[in-house]
Tab-separated table of C-alpha atoms in Angstrom:
chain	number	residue	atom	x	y	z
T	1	UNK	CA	-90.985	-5.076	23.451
T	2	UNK	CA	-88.583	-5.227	20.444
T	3	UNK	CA	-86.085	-8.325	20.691
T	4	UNK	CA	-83.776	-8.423	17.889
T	5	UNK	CA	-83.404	-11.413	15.737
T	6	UNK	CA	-80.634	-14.058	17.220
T	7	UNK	CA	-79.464	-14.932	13.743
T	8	UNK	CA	-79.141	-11.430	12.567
T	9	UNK	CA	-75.181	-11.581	12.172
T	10	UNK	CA	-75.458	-15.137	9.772
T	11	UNK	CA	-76.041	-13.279	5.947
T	12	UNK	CA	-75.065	-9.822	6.433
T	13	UNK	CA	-70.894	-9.235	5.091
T	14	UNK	CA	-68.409	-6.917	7.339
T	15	UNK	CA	-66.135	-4.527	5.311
T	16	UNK	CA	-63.246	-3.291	7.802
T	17	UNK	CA	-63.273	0.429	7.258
T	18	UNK	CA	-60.203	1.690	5.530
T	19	UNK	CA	-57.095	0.920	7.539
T	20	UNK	CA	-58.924	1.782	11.116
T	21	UNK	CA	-60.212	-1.410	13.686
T	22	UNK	CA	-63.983	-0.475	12.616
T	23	UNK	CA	-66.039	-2.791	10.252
T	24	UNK	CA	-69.256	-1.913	8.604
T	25	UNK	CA	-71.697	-3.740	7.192
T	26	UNK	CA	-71.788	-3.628	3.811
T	27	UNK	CA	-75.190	-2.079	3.654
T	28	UNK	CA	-76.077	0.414	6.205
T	29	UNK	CA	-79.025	2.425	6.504
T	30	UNK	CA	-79.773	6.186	5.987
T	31	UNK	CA	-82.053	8.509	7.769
T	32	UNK	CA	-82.139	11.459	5.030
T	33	UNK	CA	-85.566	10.522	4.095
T	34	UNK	CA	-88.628	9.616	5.787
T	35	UNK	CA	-87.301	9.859	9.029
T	36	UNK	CA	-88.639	13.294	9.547
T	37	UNK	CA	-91.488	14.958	11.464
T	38	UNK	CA	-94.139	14.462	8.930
T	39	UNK	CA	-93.395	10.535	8.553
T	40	UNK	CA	-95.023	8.040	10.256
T	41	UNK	CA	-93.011	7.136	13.563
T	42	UNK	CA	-94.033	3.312	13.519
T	43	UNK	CA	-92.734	2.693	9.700
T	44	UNK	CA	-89.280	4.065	10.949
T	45	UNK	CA	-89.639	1.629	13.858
T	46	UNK	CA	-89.990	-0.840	11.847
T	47	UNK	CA	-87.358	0.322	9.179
T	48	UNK	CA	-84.896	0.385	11.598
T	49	UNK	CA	-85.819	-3.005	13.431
T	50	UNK	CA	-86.168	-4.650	10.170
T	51	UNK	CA	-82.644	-3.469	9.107
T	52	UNK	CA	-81.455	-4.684	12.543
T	53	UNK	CA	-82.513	-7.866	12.281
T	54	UNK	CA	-80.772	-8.304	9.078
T	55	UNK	CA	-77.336	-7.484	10.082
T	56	UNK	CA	-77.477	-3.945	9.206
T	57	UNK	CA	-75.839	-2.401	12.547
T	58	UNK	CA	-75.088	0.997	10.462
T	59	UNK	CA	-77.493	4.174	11.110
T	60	UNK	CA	-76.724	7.178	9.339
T	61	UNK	CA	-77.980	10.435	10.194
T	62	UNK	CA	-77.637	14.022	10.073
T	63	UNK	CA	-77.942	17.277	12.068
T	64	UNK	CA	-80.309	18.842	9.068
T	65	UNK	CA	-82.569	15.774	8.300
T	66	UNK	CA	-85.982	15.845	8.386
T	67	UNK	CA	-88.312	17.961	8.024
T	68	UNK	CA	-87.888	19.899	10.296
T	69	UNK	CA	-84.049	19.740	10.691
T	70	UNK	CA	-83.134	17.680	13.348
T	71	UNK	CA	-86.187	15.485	13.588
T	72	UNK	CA	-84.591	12.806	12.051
T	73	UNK	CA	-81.763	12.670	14.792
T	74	UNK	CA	-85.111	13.135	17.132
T	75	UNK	CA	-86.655	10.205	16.343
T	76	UNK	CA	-83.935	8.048	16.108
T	77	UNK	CA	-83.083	8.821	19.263
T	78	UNK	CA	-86.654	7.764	20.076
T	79	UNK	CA	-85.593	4.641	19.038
T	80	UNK	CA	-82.704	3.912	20.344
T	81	UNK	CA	-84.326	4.833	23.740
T	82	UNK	CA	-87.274	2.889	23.177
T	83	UNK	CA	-86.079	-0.259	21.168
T	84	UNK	CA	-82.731	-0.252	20.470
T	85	UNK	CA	-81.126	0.761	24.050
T	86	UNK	CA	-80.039	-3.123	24.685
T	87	UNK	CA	-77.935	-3.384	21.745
T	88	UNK	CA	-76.146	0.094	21.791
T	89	UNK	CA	-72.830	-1.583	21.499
T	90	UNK	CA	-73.763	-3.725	18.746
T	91	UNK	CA	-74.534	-0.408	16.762
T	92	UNK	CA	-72.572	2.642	14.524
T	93	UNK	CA	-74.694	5.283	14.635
T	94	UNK	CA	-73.225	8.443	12.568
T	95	UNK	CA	-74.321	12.289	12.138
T	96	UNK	CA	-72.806	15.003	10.301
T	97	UNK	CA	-72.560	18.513	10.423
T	98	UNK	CA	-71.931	21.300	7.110
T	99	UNK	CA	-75.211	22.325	6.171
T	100	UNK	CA	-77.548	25.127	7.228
T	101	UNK	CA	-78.724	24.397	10.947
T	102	UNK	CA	-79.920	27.786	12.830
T	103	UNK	CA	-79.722	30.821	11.526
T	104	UNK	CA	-76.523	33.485	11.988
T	105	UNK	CA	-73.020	33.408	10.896
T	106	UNK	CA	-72.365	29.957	13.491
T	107	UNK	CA	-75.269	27.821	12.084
T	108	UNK	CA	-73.501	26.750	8.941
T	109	UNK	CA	-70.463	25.308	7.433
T	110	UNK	CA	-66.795	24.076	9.255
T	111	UNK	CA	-66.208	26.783	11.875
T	112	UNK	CA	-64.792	25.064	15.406
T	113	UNK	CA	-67.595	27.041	16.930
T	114	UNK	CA	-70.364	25.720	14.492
T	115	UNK	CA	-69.200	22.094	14.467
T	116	UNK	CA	-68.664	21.638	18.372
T	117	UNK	CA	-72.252	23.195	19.299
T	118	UNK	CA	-74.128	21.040	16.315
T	119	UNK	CA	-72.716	17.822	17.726
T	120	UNK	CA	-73.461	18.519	21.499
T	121	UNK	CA	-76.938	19.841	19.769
T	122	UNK	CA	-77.045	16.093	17.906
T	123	UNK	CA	-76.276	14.419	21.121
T	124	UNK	CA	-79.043	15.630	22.736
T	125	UNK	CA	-81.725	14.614	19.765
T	126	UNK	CA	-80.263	11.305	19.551
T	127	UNK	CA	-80.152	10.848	23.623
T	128	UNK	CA	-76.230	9.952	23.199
T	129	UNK	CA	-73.076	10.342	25.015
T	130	UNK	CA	-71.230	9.646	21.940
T	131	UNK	CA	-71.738	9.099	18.172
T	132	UNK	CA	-69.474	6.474	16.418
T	133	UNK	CA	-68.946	8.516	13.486
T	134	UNK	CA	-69.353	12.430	12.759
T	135	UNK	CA	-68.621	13.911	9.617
T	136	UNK	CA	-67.872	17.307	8.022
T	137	UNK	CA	-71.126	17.351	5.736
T	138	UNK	CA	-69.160	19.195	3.408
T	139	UNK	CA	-65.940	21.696	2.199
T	140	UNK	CA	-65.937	24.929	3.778
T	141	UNK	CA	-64.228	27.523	1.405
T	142	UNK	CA	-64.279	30.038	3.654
T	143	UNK	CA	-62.854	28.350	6.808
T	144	UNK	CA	-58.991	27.275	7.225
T	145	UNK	CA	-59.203	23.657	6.835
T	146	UNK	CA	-56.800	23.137	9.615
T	147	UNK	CA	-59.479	24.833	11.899
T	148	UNK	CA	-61.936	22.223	10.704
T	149	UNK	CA	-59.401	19.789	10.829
T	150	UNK	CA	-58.533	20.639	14.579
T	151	UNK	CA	-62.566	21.005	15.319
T	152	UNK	CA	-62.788	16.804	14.487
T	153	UNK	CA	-59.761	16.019	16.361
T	154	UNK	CA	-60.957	18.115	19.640
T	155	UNK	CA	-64.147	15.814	19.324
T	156	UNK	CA	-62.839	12.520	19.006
T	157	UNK	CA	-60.552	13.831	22.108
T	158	UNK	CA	-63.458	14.661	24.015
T	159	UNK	CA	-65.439	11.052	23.298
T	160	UNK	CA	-67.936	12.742	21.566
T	161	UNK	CA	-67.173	10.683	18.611
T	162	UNK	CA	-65.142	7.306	17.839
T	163	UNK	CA	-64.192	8.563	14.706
T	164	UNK	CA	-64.291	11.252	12.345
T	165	UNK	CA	-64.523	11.511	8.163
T	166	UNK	CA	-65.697	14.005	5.668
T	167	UNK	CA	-68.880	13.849	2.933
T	168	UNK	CA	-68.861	15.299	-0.474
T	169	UNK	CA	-65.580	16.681	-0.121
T	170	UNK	CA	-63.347	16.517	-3.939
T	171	UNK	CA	-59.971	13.899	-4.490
T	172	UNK	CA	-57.700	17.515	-3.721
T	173	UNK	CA	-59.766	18.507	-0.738
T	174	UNK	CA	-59.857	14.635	0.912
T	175	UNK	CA	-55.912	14.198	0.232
T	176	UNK	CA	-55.267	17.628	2.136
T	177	UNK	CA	-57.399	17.212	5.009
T	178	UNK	CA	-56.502	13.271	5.434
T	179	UNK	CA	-52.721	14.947	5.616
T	180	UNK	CA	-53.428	17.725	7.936
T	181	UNK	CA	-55.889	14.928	10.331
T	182	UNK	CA	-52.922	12.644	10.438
T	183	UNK	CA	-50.709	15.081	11.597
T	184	UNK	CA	-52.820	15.798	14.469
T	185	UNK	CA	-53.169	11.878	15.024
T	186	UNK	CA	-57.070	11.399	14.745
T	187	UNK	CA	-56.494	10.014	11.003
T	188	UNK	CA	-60.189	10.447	8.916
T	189	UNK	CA	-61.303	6.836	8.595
T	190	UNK	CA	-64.297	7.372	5.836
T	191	UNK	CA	-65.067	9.453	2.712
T	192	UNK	CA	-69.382	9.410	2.469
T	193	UNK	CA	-69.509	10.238	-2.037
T	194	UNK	CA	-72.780	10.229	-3.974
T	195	UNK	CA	-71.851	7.449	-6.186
T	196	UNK	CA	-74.239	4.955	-8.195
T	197	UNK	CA	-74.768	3.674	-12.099
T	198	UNK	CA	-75.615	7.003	-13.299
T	199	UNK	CA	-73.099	9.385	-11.086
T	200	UNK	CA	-69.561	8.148	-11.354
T	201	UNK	CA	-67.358	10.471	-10.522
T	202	UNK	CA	-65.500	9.034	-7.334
T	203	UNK	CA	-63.969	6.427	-10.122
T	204	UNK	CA	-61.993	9.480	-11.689
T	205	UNK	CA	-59.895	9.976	-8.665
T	206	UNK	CA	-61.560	10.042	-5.387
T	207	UNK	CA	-61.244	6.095	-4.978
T	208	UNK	CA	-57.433	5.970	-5.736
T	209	UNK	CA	-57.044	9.089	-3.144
T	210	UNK	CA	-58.882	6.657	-0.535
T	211	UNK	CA	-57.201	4.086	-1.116
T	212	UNK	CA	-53.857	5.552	-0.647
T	213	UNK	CA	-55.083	7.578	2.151
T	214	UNK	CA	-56.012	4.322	3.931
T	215	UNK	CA	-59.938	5.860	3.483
T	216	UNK	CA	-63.013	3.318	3.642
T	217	UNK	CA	-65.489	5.128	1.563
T	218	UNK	CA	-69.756	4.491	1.724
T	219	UNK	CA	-71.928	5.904	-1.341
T	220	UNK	CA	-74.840	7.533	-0.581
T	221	UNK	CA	-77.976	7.296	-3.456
T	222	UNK	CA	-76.970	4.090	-4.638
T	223	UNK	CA	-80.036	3.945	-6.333
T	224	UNK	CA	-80.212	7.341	-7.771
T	225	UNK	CA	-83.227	8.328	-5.717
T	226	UNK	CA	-85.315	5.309	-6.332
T	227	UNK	CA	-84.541	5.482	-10.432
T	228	UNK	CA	-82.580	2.521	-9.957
T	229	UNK	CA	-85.087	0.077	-8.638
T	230	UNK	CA	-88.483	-0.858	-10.367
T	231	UNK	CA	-90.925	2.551	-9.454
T	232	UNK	CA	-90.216	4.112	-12.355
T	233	UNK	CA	-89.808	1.167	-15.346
T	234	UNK	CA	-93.900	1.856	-16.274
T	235	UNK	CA	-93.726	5.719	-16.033
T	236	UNK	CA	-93.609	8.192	-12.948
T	237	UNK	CA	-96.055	7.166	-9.993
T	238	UNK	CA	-98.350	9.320	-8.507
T	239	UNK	CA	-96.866	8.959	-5.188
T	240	UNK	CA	-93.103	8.525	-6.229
T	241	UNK	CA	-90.277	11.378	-5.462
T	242	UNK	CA	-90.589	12.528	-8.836
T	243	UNK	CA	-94.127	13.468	-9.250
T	244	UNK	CA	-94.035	14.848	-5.656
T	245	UNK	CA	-91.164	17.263	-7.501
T	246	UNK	CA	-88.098	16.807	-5.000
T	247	UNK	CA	-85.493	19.280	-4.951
T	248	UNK	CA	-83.499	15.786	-5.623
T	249	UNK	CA	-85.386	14.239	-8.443
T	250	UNK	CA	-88.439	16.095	-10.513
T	251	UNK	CA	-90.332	14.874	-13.385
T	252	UNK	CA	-88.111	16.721	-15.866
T	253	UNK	CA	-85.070	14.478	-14.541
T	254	UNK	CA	-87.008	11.145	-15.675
T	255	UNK	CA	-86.353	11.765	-19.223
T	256	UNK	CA	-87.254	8.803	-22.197
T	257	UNK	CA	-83.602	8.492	-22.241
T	258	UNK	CA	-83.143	7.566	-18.850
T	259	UNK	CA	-86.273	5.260	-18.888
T	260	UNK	CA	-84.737	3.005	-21.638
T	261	UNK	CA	-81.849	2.992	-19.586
T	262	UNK	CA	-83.582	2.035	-16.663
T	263	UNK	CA	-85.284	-0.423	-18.563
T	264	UNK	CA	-82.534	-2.015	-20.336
T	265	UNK	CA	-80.389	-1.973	-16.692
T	266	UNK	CA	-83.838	-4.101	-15.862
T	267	UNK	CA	-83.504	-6.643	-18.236
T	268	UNK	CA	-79.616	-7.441	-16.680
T	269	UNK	CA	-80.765	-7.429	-13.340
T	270	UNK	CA	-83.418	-10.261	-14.841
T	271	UNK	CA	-81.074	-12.296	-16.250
T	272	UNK	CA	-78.732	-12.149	-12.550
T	273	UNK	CA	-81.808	-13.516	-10.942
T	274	UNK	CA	-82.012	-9.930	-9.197
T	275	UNK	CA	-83.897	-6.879	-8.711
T	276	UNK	CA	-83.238	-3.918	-10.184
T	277	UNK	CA	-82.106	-2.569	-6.585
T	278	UNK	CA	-80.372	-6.149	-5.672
T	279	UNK	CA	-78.153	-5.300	-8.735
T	280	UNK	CA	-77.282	-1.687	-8.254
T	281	UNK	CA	-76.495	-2.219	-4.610
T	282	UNK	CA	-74.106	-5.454	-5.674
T	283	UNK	CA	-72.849	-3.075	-8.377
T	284	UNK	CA	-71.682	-0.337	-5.690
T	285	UNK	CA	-69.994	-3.058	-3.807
T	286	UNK	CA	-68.082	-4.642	-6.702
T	287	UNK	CA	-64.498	-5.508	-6.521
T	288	UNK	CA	-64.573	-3.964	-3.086
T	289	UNK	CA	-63.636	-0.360	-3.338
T	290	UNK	CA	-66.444	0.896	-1.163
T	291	UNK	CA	-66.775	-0.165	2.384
T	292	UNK	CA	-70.591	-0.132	2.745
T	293	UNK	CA	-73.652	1.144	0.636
T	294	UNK	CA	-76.072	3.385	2.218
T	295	UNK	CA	-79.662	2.800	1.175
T	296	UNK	CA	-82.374	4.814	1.554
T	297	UNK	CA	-86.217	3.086	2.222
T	298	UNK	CA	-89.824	4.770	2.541
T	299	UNK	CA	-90.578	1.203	4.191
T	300	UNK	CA	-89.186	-2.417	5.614
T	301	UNK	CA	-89.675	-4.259	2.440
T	302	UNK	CA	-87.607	-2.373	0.287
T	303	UNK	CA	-84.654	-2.834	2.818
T	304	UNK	CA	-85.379	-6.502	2.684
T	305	UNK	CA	-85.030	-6.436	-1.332
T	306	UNK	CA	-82.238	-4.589	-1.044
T	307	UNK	CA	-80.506	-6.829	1.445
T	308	UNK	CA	-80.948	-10.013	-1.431
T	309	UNK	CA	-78.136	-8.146	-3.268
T	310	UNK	CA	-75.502	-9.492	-0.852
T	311	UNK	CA	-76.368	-13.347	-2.274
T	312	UNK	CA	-75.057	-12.225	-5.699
T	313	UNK	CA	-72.463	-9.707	-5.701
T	314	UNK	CA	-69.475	-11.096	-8.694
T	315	UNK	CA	-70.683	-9.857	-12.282
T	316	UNK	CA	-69.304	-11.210	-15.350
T	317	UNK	CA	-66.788	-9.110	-17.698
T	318	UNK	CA	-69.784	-8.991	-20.169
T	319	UNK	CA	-72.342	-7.868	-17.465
T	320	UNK	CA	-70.095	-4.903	-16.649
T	321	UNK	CA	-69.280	-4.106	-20.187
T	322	UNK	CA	-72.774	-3.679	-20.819
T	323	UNK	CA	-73.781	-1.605	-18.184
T	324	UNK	CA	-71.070	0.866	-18.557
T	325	UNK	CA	-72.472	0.782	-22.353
T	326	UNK	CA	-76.078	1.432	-21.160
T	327	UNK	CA	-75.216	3.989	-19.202
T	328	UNK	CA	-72.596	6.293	-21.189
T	329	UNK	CA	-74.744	5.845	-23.822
């Protein structure tokens, strides 16, 4: 029987989340990969106990992850059932909902009707009454954003969800539907960008719009699918992401380019003291503009590596100059 670690709260930071009552850790842990039906169900036990035990109270999931969709939510609810029931409280457990999910014209994107039956759909995989967070996966163009908009505050009404935020959505779209959520009083609490070294573009405007919003904000791929940490500084693995050819990161995307970029963002990290990975999580968290950092693991060692970052988080002005040179090189 699983009994969590007593000093699990000493080392881990808590980042309140925007302007709402809810803290995160600063690292929290995602379920988009190897959580699914072909993984092996005692590494994610131990994933998610390891993570646990370090402080990292944050479980991110979604109604499509897997394979197949909604295995990930499956298993975690597993989990939670089987390890993780005492310390419900002590937990944020988040899905979303945007993507493909059955098929028809109500499996998919921001509809009231598609985003009310995937989270009671959610809630049964995960063996919940409620989910801390659910999110709008992403922008619906063809759906009234005030219908999505009045979809999230009927669920946090109903207790099916704390609170409520939005994934992948632009600076424009975030402003407008923060506007519209207030005015219904169930504000949006958290923005969920892709954001690391290599993809930037949250620093152009979506991080202002946040912060005036009130918005707490956690990146997903901090580590640019695993080219941020060491796999890929002596070439591409046999058994890495790449040379499997995800529909996320393929062979052609590990360029010579990139490599000496990797490699020279190496030879930093070196000189911090740090890991690759140590560095580029410390380097989402800098200066504080993002609540938490959502890492991704394929096992309970790489979450422990990744959890070193929080012992070193300031960077000089030279360190930062020269990894903004590295990169937009």
């Amino acid at each position: 029987m699983y009994i969590a670690d007593e000093k699990r709260y000493d080392k881990m930071k808590y980042n309140r989340c925007g302007k709402s009552g809810l803290k995160l850790p600063a690292l929290s842990l995602g379920l988009w990969h190897n959580f699914g039906s072909c993984d092996s169900y005692d590494n994610m036990v131990n994933m998610l106990t390891t993570a646990f035990d370090l402080g990292i109270t944050h479980f991110d999931a979604a109604n499509n992850y897997g394979p197949y969709p909604g295995s990930a939510e499956e298993n975690l609810g597993k989990i939670l059932k089987n390890q993780l029931a005492p310390y419900r409280d002590e937990l944020i457990i988040s899905t979303k909902a945007g993507y493909t999910m059955w098929p028809g014209p109500y499996g998919d994107h921001g509809s009231r009707k598609y985003l009310i039956a995937s989270l009671d759909q959610s809630l049964k995989r995960l063996g919940l009454d409620y989910v801390d967070i659910f999110y709008h996966h992403r922008p619906d163009p063809d759906t009234p954003m005030e219908e999505t908009a009045a979809a999230l505050d009927q669920i946090v009404r109903s207790g099916k969800a704390l609170y409520v935020g939005v994934s992948n959505y632009s600076p424009e779209q975030t402003r407008k539907m923060a506007d519209i959520m207030k005015g219904l009083g169930t504000p949006l609490i958290i923005h969920q960008p892709k954001y690391n070294m290599f993809d930037r573009q949250p620093e152009e405007a979506l991080f202002d719009v946040l912060e005036y919003e009130g918005m707490g904000s956690i990146s997903f791929c901090p580590l640019a699918q695993g080219m941020l940490t060491d796999r890929y500084l002596k070439g591409i693995p046999a058994d890495s992401r790449a040379a499997k050819s995800s529909p996320f990161l393929t062979r052609e995307g590990i360029t010579e380019e990139k490599l000496s970029k990797i490699k020279a963002l190496n030879e930093i990290a070196t000189g911090r003291g740090q890991s690759l990975a140590q560095m580029a999580c410390a380097w989402n968290l800098r200066g504080g503009r993002l609540t938490s950092v959502l890492l991704g693991a394929s096992r309970p060692e790489q979450i422990i590596d990744s959890a070193k970052s929080l012992t070193k988080l300031d960077f000089t002005e030279d360190e930062l100059a020269e990894i903004d040179r590295i990169v937009k090189d």
